Amino acid sequence: MLRTKSAQKALRQSFRRKKRNLQRKTGLKKAIKTYQKAIESRKLEEAKKYLSEVYKLADKTAKSKTIKKGKADRIKSRLSQLLAKAKSSKISS
C-alpha cells in the first residue's frame, strides 16, 4: 500500500500514461499491418494512402515520446523502401 497521497497520485498517472502509450503503439502497429497487407495484395494506390497514414501516426507517436524519433524514422524509411520495391517489381513483371 502506498503511504503518501502524492505516491498514490503518481501511480494513477502512470497507469493513465501507460494505457495511452499502449493505445498509440497498437494504433501504429495496426496501421503498419494494414499497409503491409495492401502491398502484399498488390494494391499500390491503396498502399500509398496507408503509407501517409503510417507516417502521420509514427510522427505523432514520436512527438509524444512514446517511441523514439529514430525508430519512427526507421519505420518510415523501411516502409517507403517496401513500396518502392513493390513498384519496381510491378514494372519489371
Coordinates of N, CA and C in Angstrom, one line a residue, residues 27-72:
G27 N -2.1 1.3 -32.3 CA -2.6 2.0 -33.4 C -1.6 2.1 -34.6
L28 N -0.4 2.4 -34.2 CA 0.7 2.4 -35.2 C 1.0 1.0 -35.8
K29 N 1.0 0.0 -34.9 CA 1.2 -1.3 -35.4 C 0.1 -1.8 -36.4
K30 N -1.2 -1.5 -36.0 CA -2.3 -1.8 -36.9 C -2.2 -1.1 -38.2
A31 N -1.8 0.1 -38.2 CA -1.6 0.9 -39.5 C -0.5 0.2 -40.3
I32 N 0.6 -0.2 -39.7 CA 1.7 -0.8 -40.4 C 1.2 -2.1 -41.1
K33 N 0.5 -2.9 -40.3 CA 0.0 -4.2 -40.8 C -1.0 -4.0 -42.0
T34 N -1.9 -3.0 -41.9 CA -2.8 -2.7 -43.0 C -2.0 -2.3 -44.2
Y35 N -1.0 -1.5 -44.1 CA -0.1 -1.1 -45.2 C 0.5 -2.3 -45.8
Q36 N 1.1 -3.2 -45.0 CA 1.8 -4.4 -45.5 C 0.8 -5.3 -46.2
K37 N -0.4 -5.4 -45.8 CA -1.4 -6.3 -46.4 C -1.7 -5.7 -47.8
A38 N -1.8 -4.4 -47.9 CA -2.1 -3.7 -49.2 C -0.9 -4.0 -50.2
I39 N 0.3 -3.9 -49.7 CA 1.5 -4.2 -50.5 C 1.4 -5.6 -51.0
E40 N 1.2 -6.6 -50.1 CA 1.1 -8.0 -50.4 C 0.1 -8.3 -51.5
S41 N -1.1 -7.6 -51.4 CA -2.1 -7.9 -52.3 C -2.0 -7.0 -53.6
R42 N -0.9 -6.3 -53.7 CA -0.5 -5.5 -54.9 C -1.5 -4.4 -55.2
K43 N -2.1 -3.8 -54.1 CA -2.9 -2.6 -54.2 C -2.0 -1.4 -53.9
L44 N -1.3 -1.0 -54.9 CA -0.2 0.0 -54.6 C -0.8 1.4 -54.4
E45 N -1.9 1.7 -55.1 CA -2.5 3.1 -54.8 C -3.1 3.1 -53.4
E46 N -3.7 2.0 -53.0 CA -4.2 1.9 -51.6 C -3.0 2.0 -50.6
A47 N -2.0 1.3 -50.9 CA -0.8 1.3 -50.1 C -0.2 2.7 -49.9
K48 N -0.2 3.5 -51.0 CA 0.3 4.8 -50.9 C -0.5 5.7 -49.9
K49 N -1.8 5.4 -49.9 CA -2.7 6.2 -48.9 C -2.4 5.7 -47.5
Y50 N -2.2 4.4 -47.3 CA -1.9 3.9 -46.0 C -0.5 4.3 -45.5
L51 N 0.4 4.5 -46.4 CA 1.8 4.9 -46.1 C 1.7 6.3 -45.4
S52 N 0.9 7.2 -46.0 CA 0.8 8.6 -45.4 C 0.2 8.5 -44.0
E53 N -0.7 7.6 -43.8 CA -1.3 7.4 -42.5 C -0.3 6.9 -41.5
V54 N 0.5 6.0 -42.0 CA 1.6 5.4 -41.1 C 2.6 6.5 -40.7
Y55 N 2.9 7.4 -41.7 CA 3.8 8.5 -41.5 C 3.3 9.4 -40.4
K56 N 2.0 9.7 -40.5 CA 1.3 10.6 -39.6 C 1.3 10.0 -38.2
L57 N 1.0 8.7 -38.1 CA 0.9 8.1 -36.7 C 2.3 7.9 -36.1
A58 N 3.3 7.6 -37.0 CA 4.7 7.4 -36.5 C 5.2 8.8 -35.9
D59 N 4.9 9.8 -36.7 CA 5.4 11.2 -36.2 C 4.7 11.6 -34.9
K60 N 3.4 11.3 -34.8 CA 2.6 11.7 -33.6 C 3.1 10.9 -32.4
T61 N 3.4 9.6 -32.7 CA 3.8 8.7 -31.6 C 5.2 9.2 -31.1
A62 N 6.1 9.6 -32.0 CA 7.4 10.0 -31.7 C 7.3 11.4 -31.0
K63 N 6.4 12.2 -31.4 CA 6.3 13.6 -30.8 C 5.9 13.4 -29.3
S64 N 5.0 12.5 -29.0 CA 4.6 12.3 -27.7 C 5.6 11.5 -26.9
K65 N 6.7 11.1 -27.5 CA 7.8 10.4 -26.9 C 7.4 9.0 -26.4
T66 N 6.4 8.4 -27.1 CA 6.0 7.0 -26.8 C 7.1 6.1 -27.5
I67 N 7.5 6.5 -28.7 CA 8.7 5.8 -29.3 C 9.7 6.9 -29.6
K68 N 10.9 6.5 -29.8 CA 12.0 7.5 -30.1 C 11.9 7.9 -31.6
K69 N 12.4 9.1 -31.8 CA 12.3 9.7 -33.2 C 13.1 8.9 -34.2
G70 N 14.2 8.3 -33.8 CA 14.9 7.4 -34.7 C 14.2 6.2 -35.1
K71 N 13.4 5.6 -34.2 CA 12.6 4.5 -34.5 C 11.5 4.9 -35.5
A72 N 10.9 6.0 -35.3 CA 9.8 6.5 -36.2 C 10.4 6.7 -37.6

